[in-house]
Amino acid sequence: MSSEIRLTGGAVVTQDAARRVIECGEVAFDPATGKITYAGEVRGGEGDSSGAAGSGRLGAVTDVTGCVVMPGLVNAHTHSGMTPLRGYAEDMNLQDWLAKVRAFEVRLTAEDLRAGLELALVEMLKTGTTTFADMFLWDRRMLESVVTSGMRVLAAPAIFGYDAVGYPAASPSDGRAVLDLTERLAAEFAGDGQIRLAFGPHAPYTCTPELLADVAARAGRLGLPIQIHLSESAPEVDSCLRDYGRTPVAHAAACGIFDHPVLVAHCAHPTDAEIELLAGADAAVAHNPVSNLKLGAGVAPVRRFLDAGVRLGLGTDSVASNNNLDLFEEIKAGILMQRGVHRSPDIVRSGDFLDMATCGGAAAVRFPEVGVLEAGRPADIVILDATGTRATPLYDATSYLAFAASGSADVRDVYVGGRHVVAGSRVTSLDEAAVRERVAHTAARVRRELAATAT
Ligand SMILES: [Zn+2]
């Protein structure tokens, strides 16, 4: 008797090396190992369609006819604890936005941040994301929330300078303490399948060259990757040139950052030399089209990145500059932004962005084993209901995923490592109603506090 679960009859978008799309396919996995056992055409042979343990050679069958089955999505850049700031700072440029957000954030307690994180986890799962890279005030309890949710994270505790006490109410730690905490957490979770750590120097305009060099040395000693914001906006590039005589990527490289694995957020304004540097290093760029558009920060040169061989992931950034975590919106907006700016319908293909949101993003966030439906891979699987109006008729599953799919409307089931974390569009691993209530309370309290200070 097999413990295998077989998802049969759906259109399977494998994202394997051949990028197979199988119109009537099957994905099977073993819940005991959490690994995919098969991905391909529907197999003949016995099974048990009741969903109970079968007597046949193959495992129990779950009929997913009318669905699209794809790998779990990878959000390559976010700040998930910031959900209490959704819609709070609107119609602003990056500098003004940062100041307004900061005034709110300093009032958040550790408990507020954990509630914010859990809301993000619920939102990501419900829209088909199973792995994410995140820079925030990570601590052990927040990582435990991720473990509970079932998701996978490359977590970078954020550093805003040696002496900067980021968000006083939440984290009394200065930059040195955050660096030490990162090392402790990395040791604690070493070898973990869900939790991986990275150093998180925020950006060259918040972290000194000495701090960046310190991070590079620590990354080299421990073999940890680094997450950093670089070249998000033109004013940032100007200030880096003014302060250090170098553009942001070149400056970070001069501090030793690119001697180690790096995930760069944004990179909307790189020079040709910087693109070459990114392609030659063990680096990846997390492209955040909606956040860049919303803050008017710029348009990343995706075609030039692809041509140069730069590894790319796709991110939402935080909900404060988005305002949601639905990666399907990011795929569509990203493609449209490139085509519009370059006045070319084939400057990027939908498959390029689907890759960024799955297999490419997985490599970018240092979970290279996920993002593909293939035997032996972790069973991170998303099932979308493609019987609705948005998917009718369904000629091509890839174009549906890129241009018509809605994470919140269409995602029906999500498995991570074979664990059924979204069933019938409901998250099974966290209490959504309770989480929403906690975040609503946080938002109301901080708004009251800010109003009281203003008067
Ligand atoms: Zn960011």
Short mmCIF file of C-alpha atoms in Angstrom, two decimals, residues 13-15 19 70-75 312-314 327 331 351-365 367 370-372 401:
data_model
loop_
_atom_site.label_atom_id
_atom_site.label_comp_id
_atom_site.label_asym_id
_atom_site.label_seq_id
_atom_site.Cartn_x
_atom_site.Cartn_y
_atom_site.Cartn_z
CA VAL A 13 2.99 23.67 -15.13
CA THR A 14 6.18 21.91 -14.06
CA GLN A 15 8.81 24.69 -14.38
CA ARG A 19 9.37 23.89 -18.91
CA MET A 70 2.09 24.67 -10.34
CA PRO A 71 5.06 24.98 -7.97
CA GLY A 72 4.64 27.16 -4.88
CA LEU A 73 5.55 30.77 -5.65
CA VAL A 74 8.67 32.45 -4.29
CA ASN A 75 8.47 36.05 -3.07
CA LEU A 312 16.44 37.14 -11.02
CA GLY A 313 13.67 36.76 -8.46
CA LEU A 314 10.38 38.61 -8.14
CA LEU A 327 2.70 37.54 -6.53
CA ILE A 331 4.08 38.84 -12.57
CA GLY A 351 7.69 32.65 -19.09
CA ASP A 352 10.56 34.93 -18.02
CA PHE A 353 8.45 36.28 -15.17
CA LEU A 354 6.96 32.91 -14.29
CA ASP A 355 10.54 31.67 -13.92
CA MET A 356 11.36 34.61 -11.65
CA ALA A 357 8.37 33.74 -9.46
CA THR A 358 9.23 30.01 -9.23
CA CYS A 359 12.49 28.22 -10.12
CA GLY A 360 14.56 31.38 -10.68
CA GLY A 361 13.30 32.98 -7.49
CA ALA A 362 14.01 29.78 -5.57
CA ALA A 363 17.66 29.92 -6.60
CA ALA A 364 17.75 33.64 -5.83
CA VAL A 365 16.54 33.16 -2.25
CA PHE A 367 16.17 27.48 -1.62
CA VAL A 370 12.00 24.29 -4.55
CA GLY A 371 10.16 26.09 -7.37
CA VAL A 372 9.94 23.04 -9.69
CA LEU A 401 -0.96 32.38 -14.77
#
